Structure formats: structure tokens, C-alpha cells
mmCIF file of C-alpha atoms in Angstrom:
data_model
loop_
_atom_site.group_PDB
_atom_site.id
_atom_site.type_symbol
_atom_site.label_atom_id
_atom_site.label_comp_id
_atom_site.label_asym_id
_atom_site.label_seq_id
_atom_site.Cartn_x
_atom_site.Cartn_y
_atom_site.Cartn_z
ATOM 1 C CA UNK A 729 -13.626 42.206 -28.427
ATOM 2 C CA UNK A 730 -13.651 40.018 -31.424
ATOM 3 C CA UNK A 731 -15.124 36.681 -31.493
ATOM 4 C CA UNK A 732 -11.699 34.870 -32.041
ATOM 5 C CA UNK A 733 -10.350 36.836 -29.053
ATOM 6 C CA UNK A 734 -13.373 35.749 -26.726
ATOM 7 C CA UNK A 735 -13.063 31.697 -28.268
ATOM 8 C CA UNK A 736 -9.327 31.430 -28.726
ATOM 9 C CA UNK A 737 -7.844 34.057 -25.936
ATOM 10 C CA UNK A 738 -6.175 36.678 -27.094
ATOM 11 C CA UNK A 739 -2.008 36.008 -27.871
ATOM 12 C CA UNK A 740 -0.039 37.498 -25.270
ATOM 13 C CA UNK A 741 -2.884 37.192 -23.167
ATOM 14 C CA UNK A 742 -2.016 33.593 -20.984
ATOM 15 C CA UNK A 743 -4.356 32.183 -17.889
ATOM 16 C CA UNK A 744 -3.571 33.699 -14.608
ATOM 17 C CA UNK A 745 -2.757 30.566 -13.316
ATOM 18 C CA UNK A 746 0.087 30.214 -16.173
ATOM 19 C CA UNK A 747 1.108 33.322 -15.019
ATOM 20 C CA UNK A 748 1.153 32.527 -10.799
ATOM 21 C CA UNK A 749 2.985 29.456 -11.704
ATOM 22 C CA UNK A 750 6.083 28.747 -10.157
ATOM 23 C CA UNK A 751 7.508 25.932 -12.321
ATOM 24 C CA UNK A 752 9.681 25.476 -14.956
ATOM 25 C CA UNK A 753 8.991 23.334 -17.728
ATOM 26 C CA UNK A 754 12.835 22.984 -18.292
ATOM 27 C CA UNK A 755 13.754 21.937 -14.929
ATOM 28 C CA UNK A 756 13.068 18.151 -14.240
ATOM 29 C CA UNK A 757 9.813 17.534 -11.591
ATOM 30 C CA UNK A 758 11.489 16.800 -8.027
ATOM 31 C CA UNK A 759 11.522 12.760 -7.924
ATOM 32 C CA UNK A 760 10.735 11.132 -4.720
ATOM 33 C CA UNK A 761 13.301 8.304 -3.362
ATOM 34 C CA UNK A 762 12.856 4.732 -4.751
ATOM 35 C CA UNK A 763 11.964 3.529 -0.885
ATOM 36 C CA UNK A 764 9.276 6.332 -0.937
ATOM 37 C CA UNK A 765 7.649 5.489 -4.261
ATOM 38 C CA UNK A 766 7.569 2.073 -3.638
ATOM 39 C CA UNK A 767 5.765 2.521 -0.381
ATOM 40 C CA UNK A 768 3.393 4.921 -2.064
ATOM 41 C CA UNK A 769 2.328 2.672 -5.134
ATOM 42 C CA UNK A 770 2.773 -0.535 -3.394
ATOM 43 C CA UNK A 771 -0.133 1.048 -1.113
ATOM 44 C CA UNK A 772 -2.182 2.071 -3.481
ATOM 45 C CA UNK A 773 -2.000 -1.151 -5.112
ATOM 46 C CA UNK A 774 -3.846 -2.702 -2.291
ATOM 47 C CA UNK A 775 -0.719 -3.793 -0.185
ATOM 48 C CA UNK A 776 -0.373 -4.256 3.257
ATOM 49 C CA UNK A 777 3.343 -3.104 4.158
ATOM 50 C CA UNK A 778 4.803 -3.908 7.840
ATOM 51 C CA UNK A 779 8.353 -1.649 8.308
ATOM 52 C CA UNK A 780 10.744 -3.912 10.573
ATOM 53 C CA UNK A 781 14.047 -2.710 12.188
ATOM 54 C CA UNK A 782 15.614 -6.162 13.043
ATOM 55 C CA UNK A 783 14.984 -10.003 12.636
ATOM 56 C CA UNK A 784 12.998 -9.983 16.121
ATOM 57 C CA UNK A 785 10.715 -8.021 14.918
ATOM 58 C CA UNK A 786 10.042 -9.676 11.781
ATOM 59 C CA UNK A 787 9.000 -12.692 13.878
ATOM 60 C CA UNK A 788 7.108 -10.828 15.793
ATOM 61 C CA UNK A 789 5.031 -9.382 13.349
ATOM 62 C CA UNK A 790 4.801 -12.261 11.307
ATOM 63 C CA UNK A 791 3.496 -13.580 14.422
ATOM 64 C CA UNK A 792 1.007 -11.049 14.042
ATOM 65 C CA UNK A 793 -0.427 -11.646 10.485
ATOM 66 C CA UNK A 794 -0.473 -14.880 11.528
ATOM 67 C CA UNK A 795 -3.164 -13.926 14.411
ATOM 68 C CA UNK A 796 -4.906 -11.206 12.618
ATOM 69 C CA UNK A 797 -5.945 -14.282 10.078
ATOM 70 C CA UNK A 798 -6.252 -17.159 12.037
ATOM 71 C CA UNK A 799 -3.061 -18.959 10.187
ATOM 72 C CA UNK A 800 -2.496 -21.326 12.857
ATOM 73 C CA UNK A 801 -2.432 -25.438 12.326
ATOM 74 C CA UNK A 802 -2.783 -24.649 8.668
ATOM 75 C CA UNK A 803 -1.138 -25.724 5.709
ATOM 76 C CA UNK A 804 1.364 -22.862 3.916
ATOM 77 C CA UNK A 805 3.129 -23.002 0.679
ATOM 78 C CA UNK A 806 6.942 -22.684 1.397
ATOM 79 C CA UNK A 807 9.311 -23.641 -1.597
ATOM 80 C CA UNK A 808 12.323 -21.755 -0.042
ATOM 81 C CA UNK A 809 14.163 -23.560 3.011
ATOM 82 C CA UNK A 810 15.478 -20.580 4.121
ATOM 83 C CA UNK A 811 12.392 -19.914 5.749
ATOM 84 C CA UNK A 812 11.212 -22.874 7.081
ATOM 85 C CA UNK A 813 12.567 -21.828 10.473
ATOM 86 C CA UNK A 814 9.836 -19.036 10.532
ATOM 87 C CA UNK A 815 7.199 -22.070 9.968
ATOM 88 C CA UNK A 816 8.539 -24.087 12.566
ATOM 89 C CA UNK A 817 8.408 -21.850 15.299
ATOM 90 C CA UNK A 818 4.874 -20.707 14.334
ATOM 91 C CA UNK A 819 4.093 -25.215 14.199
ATOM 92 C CA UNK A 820 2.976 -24.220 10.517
ATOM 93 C CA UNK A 821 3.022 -27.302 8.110
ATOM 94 C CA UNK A 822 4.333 -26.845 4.796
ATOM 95 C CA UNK A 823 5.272 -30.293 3.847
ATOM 96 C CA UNK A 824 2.500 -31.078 1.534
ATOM 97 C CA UNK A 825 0.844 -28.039 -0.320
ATOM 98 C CA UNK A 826 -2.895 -29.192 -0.812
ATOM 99 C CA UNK A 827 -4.872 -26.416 -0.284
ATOM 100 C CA UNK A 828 -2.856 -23.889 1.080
ATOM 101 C CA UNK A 829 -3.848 -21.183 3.409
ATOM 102 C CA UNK A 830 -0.997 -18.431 2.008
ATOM 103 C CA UNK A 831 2.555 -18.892 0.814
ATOM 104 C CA UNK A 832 5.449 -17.927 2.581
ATOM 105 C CA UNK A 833 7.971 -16.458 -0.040
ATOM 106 C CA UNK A 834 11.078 -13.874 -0.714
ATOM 107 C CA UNK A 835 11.695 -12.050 -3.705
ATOM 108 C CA UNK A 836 13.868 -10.683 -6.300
ATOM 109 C CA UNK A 837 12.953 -7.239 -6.062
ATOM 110 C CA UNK A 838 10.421 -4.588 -4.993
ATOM 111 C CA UNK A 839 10.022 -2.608 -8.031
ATOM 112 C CA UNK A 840 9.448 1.340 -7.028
ATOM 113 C CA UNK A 841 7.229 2.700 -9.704
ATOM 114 C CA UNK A 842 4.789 0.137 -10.099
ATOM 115 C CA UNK A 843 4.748 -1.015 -6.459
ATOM 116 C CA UNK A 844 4.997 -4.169 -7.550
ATOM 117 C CA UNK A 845 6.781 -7.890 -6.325
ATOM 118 C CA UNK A 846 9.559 -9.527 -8.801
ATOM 119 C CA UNK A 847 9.880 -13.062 -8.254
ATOM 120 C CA UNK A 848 11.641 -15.976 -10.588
ATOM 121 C CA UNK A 849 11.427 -19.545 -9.917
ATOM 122 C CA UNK A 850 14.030 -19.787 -7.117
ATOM 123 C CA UNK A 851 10.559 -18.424 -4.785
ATOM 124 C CA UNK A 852 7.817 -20.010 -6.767
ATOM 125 C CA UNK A 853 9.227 -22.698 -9.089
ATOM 126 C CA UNK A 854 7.423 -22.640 -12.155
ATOM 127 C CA UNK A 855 3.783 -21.758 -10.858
ATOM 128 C CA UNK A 856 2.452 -19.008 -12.266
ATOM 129 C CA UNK A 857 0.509 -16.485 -10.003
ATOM 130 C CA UNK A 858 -2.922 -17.449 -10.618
ATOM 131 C CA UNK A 859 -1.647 -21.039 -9.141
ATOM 132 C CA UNK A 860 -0.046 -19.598 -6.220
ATOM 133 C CA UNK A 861 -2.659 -18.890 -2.712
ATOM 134 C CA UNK A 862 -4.699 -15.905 -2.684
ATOM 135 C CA UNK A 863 -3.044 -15.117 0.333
ATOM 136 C CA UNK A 864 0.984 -14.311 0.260
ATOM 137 C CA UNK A 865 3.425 -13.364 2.765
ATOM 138 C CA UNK A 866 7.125 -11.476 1.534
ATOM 139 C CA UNK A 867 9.821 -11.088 2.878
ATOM 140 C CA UNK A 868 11.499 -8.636 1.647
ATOM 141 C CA UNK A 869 14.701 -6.223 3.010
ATOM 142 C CA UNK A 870 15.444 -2.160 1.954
ATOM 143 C CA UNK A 871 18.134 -2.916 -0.136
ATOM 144 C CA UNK A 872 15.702 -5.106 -2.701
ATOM 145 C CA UNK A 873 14.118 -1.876 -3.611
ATOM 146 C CA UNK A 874 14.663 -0.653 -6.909
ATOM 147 C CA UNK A 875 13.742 1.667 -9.465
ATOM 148 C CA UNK A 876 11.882 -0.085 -12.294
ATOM 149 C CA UNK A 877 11.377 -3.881 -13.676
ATOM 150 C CA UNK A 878 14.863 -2.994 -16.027
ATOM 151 C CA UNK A 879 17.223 -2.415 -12.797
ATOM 152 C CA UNK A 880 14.970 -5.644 -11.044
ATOM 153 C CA UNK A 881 16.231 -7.750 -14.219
ATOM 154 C CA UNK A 882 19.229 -5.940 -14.557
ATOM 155 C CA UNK A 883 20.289 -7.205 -10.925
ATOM 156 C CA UNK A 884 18.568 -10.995 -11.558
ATOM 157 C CA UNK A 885 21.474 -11.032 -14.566
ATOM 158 C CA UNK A 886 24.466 -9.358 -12.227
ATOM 159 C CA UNK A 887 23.078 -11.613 -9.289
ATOM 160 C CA UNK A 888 23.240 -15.342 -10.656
ATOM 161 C CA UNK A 889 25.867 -14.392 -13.499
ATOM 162 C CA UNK A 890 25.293 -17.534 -15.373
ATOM 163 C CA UNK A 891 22.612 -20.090 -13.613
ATOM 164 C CA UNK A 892 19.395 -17.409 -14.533
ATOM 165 C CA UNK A 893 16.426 -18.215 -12.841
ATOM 166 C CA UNK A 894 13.380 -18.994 -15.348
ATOM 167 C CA UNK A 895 9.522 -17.774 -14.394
ATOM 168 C CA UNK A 896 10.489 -14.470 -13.858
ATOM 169 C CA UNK A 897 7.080 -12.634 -12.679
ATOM 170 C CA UNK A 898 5.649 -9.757 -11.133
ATOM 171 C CA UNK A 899 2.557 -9.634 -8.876
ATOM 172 C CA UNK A 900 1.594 -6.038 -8.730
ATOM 173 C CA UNK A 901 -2.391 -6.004 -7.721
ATOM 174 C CA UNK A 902 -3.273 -6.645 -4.124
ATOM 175 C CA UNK A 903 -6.830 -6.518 -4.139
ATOM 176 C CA UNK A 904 -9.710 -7.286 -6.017
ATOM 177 C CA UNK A 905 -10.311 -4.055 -8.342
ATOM 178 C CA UNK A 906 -14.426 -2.681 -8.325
ATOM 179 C CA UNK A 907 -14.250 -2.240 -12.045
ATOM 180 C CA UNK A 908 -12.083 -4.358 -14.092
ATOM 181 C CA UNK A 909 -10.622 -2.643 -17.432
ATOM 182 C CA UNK A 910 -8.103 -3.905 -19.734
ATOM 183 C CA UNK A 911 -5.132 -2.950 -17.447
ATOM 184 C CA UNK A 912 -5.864 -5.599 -14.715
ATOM 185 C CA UNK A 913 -7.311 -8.159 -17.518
ATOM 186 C CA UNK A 914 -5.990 -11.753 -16.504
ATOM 187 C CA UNK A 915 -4.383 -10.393 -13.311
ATOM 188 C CA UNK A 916 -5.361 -12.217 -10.107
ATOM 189 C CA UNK A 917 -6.122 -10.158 -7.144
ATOM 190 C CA UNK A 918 -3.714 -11.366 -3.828
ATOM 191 C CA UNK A 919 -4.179 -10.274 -0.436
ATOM 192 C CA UNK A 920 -0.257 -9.438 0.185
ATOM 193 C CA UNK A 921 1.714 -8.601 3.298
ATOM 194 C CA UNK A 922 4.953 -7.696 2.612
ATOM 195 C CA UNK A 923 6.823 -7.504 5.634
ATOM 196 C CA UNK A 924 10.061 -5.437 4.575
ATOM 197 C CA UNK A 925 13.446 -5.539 7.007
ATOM 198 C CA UNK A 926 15.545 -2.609 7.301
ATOM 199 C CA UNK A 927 19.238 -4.050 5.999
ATOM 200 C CA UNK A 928 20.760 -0.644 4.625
#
């Protein structure tokens, strides 16, 4: 055999794993479902993801986080009426917002292939997210899930037609990374339960 053969491989002569390969590079690679991605980067983000199938169980396991961390008789960040019911029933204060313990928010969007959080300022005003709590609590629903950050601003412009929210944000890392490289520079690390309602 010549030395070209043994360096470069011969022509017709591929690997045997090229050969026991099943898939075609012209066929597109099988896509998992937005839902599915989401869960699956959100996760390995650093998330903490808590399915619900109705509004009673959203209190419920709010209820929960709320135990697991010892949230109770403690200040929370809350800049979205809406869910100041939630607070009251749990006797959380979120009237004044020195030194919060976690904020209390919605979203935009859950954007699948990042596994990251959308906001704008109609769920944290003009703070940016190295001012917001280390600690956050979403609530989110199924339907919020999309694609990419394109279909999340896509919807902000079909959703408000004409009054656009400003401060529009993602939070995408959920915990402090061991190495930090120039991906995460200026990134703050939040410990984030999202706690995601089934409305579809």
C-alpha cells in the first residue's frame, strides 16, 4: 500500500461507519416540538420548571417554592397587579421593594431554542436584569412557547400593535456557570422557577 493510501485513505474506500450509516444528508434532521426543546434547554440552562394542569395547582405549587425557600413574611418584587392576588394569599408584601427576596413576574415569551425568558417593561419596567433579585418566579402558560427570539418579537409587535413595550430582555442563565467564557460575559446568574400552566 502506498503511503498516500495509508495517510489519506484510499478513494472509494469510505469509513465503515460512513458506510453503516443510516442518514441522509439531504433529508432535514427530525426537529423536536417547540414545548420539548424549550423544556430541554431551559433545563440545561439551570432552570427549575414546575408543569401545572390548572390554576389550583399553580397556587399550590407556588405554595411550594415558597416553602422549599423559606419565602414567607418577606418582601417580593411584584410590578404586575395581575398577580398580586397570588401575594396576598401567601401574606407576601410587595409594597415597597427594598431588598427583595425574589420577584414575582410573567413574561412575553419562552423562547424554545435557547431556553430562555423574554420579558419587556410591562413585567420589569425599565430594570435591567442585573437589578432585578437573584431569585425569580414566572409565570408562564404553553401557549407562550415559541420557536426563537424572532417569533418572541414577532408576537410583542402583533400583540400591542402600536403601544410597544420598551426594555425588551431575555434572561437565559439560571445558575452560576463553574467557568465563565465570553458567552456568559456580563450575564447574571438567577435562580429561576418557572412555573408553566397548561392553556392549549
Amino acid at each position: 500500500m502506498s503511503l498516500f493510501k495509508k495517510i489519506f485513505g484510499a478513494a472509494n474506500d469510505g469509513s465503515s461507519e460512513d458506510k453503516n450509516s443510516d442518514s441522509n444528508p439531504f433529508l432535514p434532521e427530525e426537529q423536536l416540538p417547540v414545548d420539548e426543546l424549550f423544556m430541554l434547554n431551559f433545563r440545561k440552562n439551570g432552570g427549575k420548571f414546575i408543569y401545572c394542569e390548572n390554576l389550583s395547582e399553580l397556587h399550590e405549587q407556588f405554595l411550594n417554592v415558597l416553602e422549599e425557600n423559606d419565602w414567607f413574611e418577606c418582601n417580593v418584587m411584584c410590578l404586575e397587579p395581575k398577580l398580586y392576588s397570588l401575594l396576598d394569599e401567601n401574606k407576601l408584601s410587595y409594597a415597597k421593594s427594598d431588598n427583595p427576596k425574589f420577584l414575582l413576574a410573567s413574561c412575553e415569551n419562552l423562547i424554545a431554542d435557547e431556553g430562555s425568558i423574554l420579558f419587556s417593561s410591562n413585567q420589569i419596567k425599565q430594570n435591567k436584569p442585573n437589578e432585578l433579585p437573584a431569585n425569580i418566579v414566572i409565570v408562564a402558560t404553553t401557549s407562550q412557547i415559541l420557536a426563537n427570539k424572532s417569533d418572541g418579537l414577532r408576537e410583542i409587535k402583533r400583540k400591542y400593535d402600536k403601544d410597544y413595550p420598551t426594555n425588551i430582555t431575555t434572561i437565559k442563565y439560571f445558575e452560576k456557570v463553574k467557568e465563565e467564557d465570553f458567552l456568559h460575559y456580563g450575564s447574571s446568574a438567577k435562580n429561576l422557577y418557572l412555573l408553566l400552566l397548561e392553556d392549549l
